[in-house]
Amino acid sequence: MPKKKAPRKPKLAVWKFASCDGCQLSLLDCEDELLAIADAIDIAYFPEATRAVVRGPYDVSLVEGSITTSHDAERIHKIRRASKHLVTIGACATAGGIQALRNFQNVNEFISLVYAQPQYIETLKVSTPISYHVFVDYELHGCPINKVQLVEVLNAFLNNRRPVIPSHSVCVECKRQGTVCVMVAHGTPCLGPVTHAGCGALCPAYNRGCYGCYGPNDSPNTTSLADRFEHLGLDHAGIARSFRTFNANAAAFRHESEAHEHNI
Amino acid sequence: MEASAQQEEKPVAVEGGLRTGMINATEMQRLIDVLRKEGYQVLGPLLRDGAIVYDEVEAAGDLPAGWMDEQEGGVYHLKRRDDDALFGFAVGPHSWKRYLFPPMRRLWQAERKGKGKFRVIPEEETPQRRAFLGVRACELAAIAIQDRIFMQGPYVDPVYAARRQNTVIVAVNCGHAAATCFCASMDTGPQVRQGFDLALTEIVDAERHVFLVETGTETGAALLAKLEARPATNDDLAEARRIVERTAESMQRSLDTTDVHDLLLGNLDHPRWDEVADRCLACTNCTMVCPTCFCSTVEDLTDLSGKTAERVQLWDSCFSMQYSYIHGGSVRMSGMARYRQWLTHKLASWIDQFGTSGCVGCGRCITWCPVGIDLTEEVRAIRATAPPAPALEDESEY
């Protein structure tokens, strides 16, 4: 191919599925870096920020949200076909999100309780992450994601390198910061030991246990942690509930909550 | 008993000036003032978030007077003492390593200079003069171990060395052992022996609240000279020794180090490793709180424009999956492999590597393990059920 004089800027698209918008807004929240981002990439499709649409294909697609309707289950395939790299952002897109709580119940019961006119609601029985449907190049965890990590992922894809996003526990972040362990010193149940780092160990720094917003880390021993929670006074319902939040459908958390649900 | 054997080696009155002295507890303020006046940032114990941590101490009032800790596997609690002892606790979640080998440090930055060229901007660190106040015997041993790692091998870490040279150490003999302490087994304490500028022994009872001050260096002697001290009598010295002896005797945990090197490396397939892995969270806490664990990783960061880059060094741990990542995947995929790597390194291959055990018996890994895994119990279990001494044919395979 002949070389072009001015290289084309990579095209970025941001797609929304079932989600709260919080993760894609992290991109707008990048205030200091936003101009650099806009300088380096062509924001081709980002309805949250602009109505202007640049046609695909796209170099990088950021996908927020989970698949909860048959329409979305088809739409994600079109996006995959139009994207060179597909990166999912946030707990919904990587694990199914808080809306995956439906996966443990009969969704029709929720619909009849929540909506005045349930007949207009058309939804799938389960909420599933994007990776259940299409190949995903990279999954960025968090509820919401950390904007610094988002910039790092974009940066890595733009520069053809691997993102520097550690997959170890939140405990590493606590210890590096010098935060006193809330579980050992206060007896507060904390999901930090089984949770993927990335938030900067925010909750323990404020004397709260980790809620597991970033989902399971690379080798979560949830069973041992759940035993400890029991020792600290949580009953089976409490343990099941602690694993059943934003990442309830992530395999390790799902298995642990189900193990305790059956003991209630 | 090891502890009493140590006391013979204790430095006592040495010729050529005041090498010991007695000060009132109220002199602690003067000691802090003197150090601060000489440009030292004084770091010491203080209460924070339900624990005794190390941070900057500006006045004696910052010290945790009248507090002690109660520790067990996975449990740490503060408790009121029935006296006003300033150092009446054992060790907390922090160790001095965070000041000598910081958790995060930028190594260098780089700047793009035209096509295909870049300039490296080295990180310049002006070492801050620091005084560590309240360093325990086990912690002195840990600092000596890290000195060996960072300064006495073929590759010297210049930043560590500079920080170390600018550090004054005020040690404290332990008057209280936590239930997780086992320094007597590791022959590192509770009596401080070397590596300090000043060593304090706190004597607090109904009649008096005083410190025996012993000097280990000329710097220490110069500091003592600036305090209002009276000479220590033989009774004072005897009382101070009794306190440390009592601490050694009250120590509840122990680790039998006899042939521990061959015991562990000869039992790499022992079923106990799988049992401990069932409990191990691989969360890295034991390595992060360990005062001798020295592993780090580097992360390279670039800006979006590709004009600048930087490399940072961060504490790392053999318990993380990424730690053993090489081409094709992680070498130690299972929690079992990672726990076994940690314990065999700490207690066995560390000896091959550095000539000493990597464990100083401070007990932090026991207390700060969220599920309370106790290495002394693990070693005991392996020893109890190990097949009779398998001869190691070739250690190099480990």
Tab-separated table of C-alpha atoms in Angstrom, chain A residues 33 36-40 151-152 154-156 158-159 161-162 164-169 171-172 174-187 192-194 204-205 207 217-225 228 231, chain B residues 48-51 53 72-77 93-94 98 103-104 277-285 288-289 297-306 314-317 319-322 325 333 338 367-372:
chain	number	residue	atom	x	y	z
A	33	GLU	CA	-6.563	13.974	29.162
A	36	ALA	CA	-5.021	14.635	24.187
A	37	ILE	CA	-7.477	11.831	23.511
A	38	ALA	CA	-9.396	13.906	20.969
A	39	ASP	CA	-6.080	14.845	19.410
A	40	ALA	CA	-4.888	11.271	19.117
A	151	VAL	CA	-6.921	6.039	29.183
A	152	GLU	CA	-4.266	3.356	29.703
A	154	LEU	CA	-6.867	3.306	24.825
A	155	ASN	CA	-3.228	4.271	24.980
A	156	ALA	CA	-2.125	0.638	24.804
A	158	LEU	CA	-3.235	3.006	20.023
A	159	ASN	CA	0.410	2.109	20.600
A	161	ARG	CA	1.093	-2.675	23.397
A	162	ARG	CA	-0.436	-4.622	26.237
A	164	VAL	CA	-0.720	-2.281	32.176
A	165	ILE	CA	-3.725	-3.329	34.243
A	166	PRO	CA	-2.767	-5.635	37.128
A	167	SER	CA	-5.161	-8.507	37.839
A	168	HIS	CA	-4.099	-9.108	41.448
A	169	SER	CA	-6.185	-8.487	44.559
A	171	CYS	CA	-5.131	-6.055	49.045
A	172	VAL	CA	-2.017	-5.103	47.082
A	174	CYS	CA	-4.300	-1.327	50.354
A	175	LYS	CA	-0.886	-2.469	51.469
A	176	ARG	CA	1.023	-0.215	49.080
A	177	GLN	CA	-0.979	2.730	50.382
A	178	GLY	CA	-0.475	1.680	53.988
A	179	THR	CA	-4.201	1.263	54.646
A	180	VAL	CA	-4.919	-0.776	57.772
A	181	CYS	CA	-6.728	-4.021	56.906
A	182	VAL	CA	-10.392	-3.566	57.843
A	183	MET	CA	-10.994	-7.289	58.086
A	184	VAL	CA	-8.092	-8.081	60.423
A	185	ALA	CA	-8.186	-4.911	62.536
A	186	HIS	CA	-11.931	-4.209	62.598
A	187	GLY	CA	-13.529	-7.558	61.756
A	192	GLY	CA	-10.689	-7.228	48.718
A	193	PRO	CA	-8.752	-10.527	48.841
A	194	VAL	CA	-10.760	-11.976	45.932
A	204	PRO	CA	-10.999	0.215	52.854
A	205	ALA	CA	-9.308	3.642	52.890
A	207	ASN	CA	-12.889	1.983	56.794
A	217	ASN	CA	-9.294	-11.195	40.506
A	218	ASP	CA	-7.142	-13.685	38.585
A	219	SER	CA	-7.301	-16.450	41.191
A	220	PRO	CA	-10.143	-15.863	43.635
A	221	ASN	CA	-10.476	-18.317	46.530
A	222	THR	CA	-14.013	-17.258	47.380
A	223	THR	CA	-14.742	-20.394	49.416
A	224	SER	CA	-12.010	-19.685	51.942
A	225	LEU	CA	-13.029	-16.030	52.181
A	228	ARG	CA	-13.929	-16.319	57.115
A	231	HIS	CA	-16.427	-16.718	61.287
B	48	ARG	CA	-4.540	5.249	63.232
B	49	ASP	CA	-7.654	3.423	62.110
B	50	GLY	CA	-7.602	0.994	64.980
B	51	ALA	CA	-3.966	0.008	64.674
B	53	VAL	CA	1.160	2.255	62.331
B	72	GLU	CA	-3.885	-13.797	66.617
B	73	GLY	CA	-4.053	-15.372	63.193
B	74	GLY	CA	-6.128	-12.930	61.124
B	75	VAL	CA	-6.991	-10.785	64.139
B	76	TYR	CA	-5.560	-7.511	65.479
B	77	HIS	CA	-7.097	-5.487	68.288
B	93	PRO	CA	0.698	-3.675	60.039
B	94	HIS	CA	3.500	-1.399	58.845
B	98	ARG	CA	8.082	1.162	53.382
B	103	PRO	CA	5.952	0.671	47.785
B	104	MET	CA	6.079	2.866	44.695
B	277	ALA	CA	-3.811	-23.826	49.538
B	278	ASP	CA	-7.492	-24.535	50.229
B	279	ARG	CA	-7.376	-21.747	52.784
B	280	CYS	CA	-4.849	-19.434	51.111
B	281	LEU	CA	-6.470	-16.467	49.351
B	282	ALA	CA	-3.291	-15.703	47.357
B	283	CYS	CA	-4.150	-12.116	48.284
B	284	THR	CA	-0.452	-11.175	48.869
B	285	ASN	CA	-0.991	-9.716	52.345
B	288	MET	CA	3.279	-7.067	51.696
B	289	VAL	CA	3.522	-6.937	55.513
B	297	THR	CA	7.779	-5.153	39.498
B	298	VAL	CA	8.158	-2.318	37.026
B	299	GLU	CA	5.410	-0.697	35.025
B	300	ASP	CA	6.079	1.389	31.948
B	301	LEU	CA	3.621	4.162	31.273
B	302	THR	CA	3.343	6.335	28.209
B	303	ASP	CA	1.263	9.384	27.516
B	304	LEU	CA	-1.308	9.367	24.727
B	305	SER	CA	0.806	11.406	22.372
B	306	GLY	CA	3.763	9.046	22.801
B	314	LEU	CA	6.120	-1.186	42.714
B	315	TRP	CA	5.973	-3.783	45.471
B	316	ASP	CA	5.079	-7.109	43.944
B	317	SER	CA	4.325	-10.516	45.383
B	319	PHE	CA	1.301	-14.734	45.322
B	320	SER	CA	0.058	-12.868	42.265
B	321	MET	CA	-0.532	-14.755	39.045
B	322	GLN	CA	1.312	-12.154	36.994
B	325	TYR	CA	4.204	-14.798	34.050
B	333	MET	CA	-0.919	-21.258	38.341
B	338	ARG	CA	2.483	-20.038	45.136
B	367	THR	CA	-1.793	-11.597	62.010
B	368	TRP	CA	-2.413	-9.895	58.682
B	369	CYS	CA	-3.409	-13.010	56.762
B	370	PRO	CA	-7.160	-12.411	56.402
B	371	VAL	CA	-7.783	-16.117	57.047
B	372	GLY	CA	-5.096	-16.492	59.711
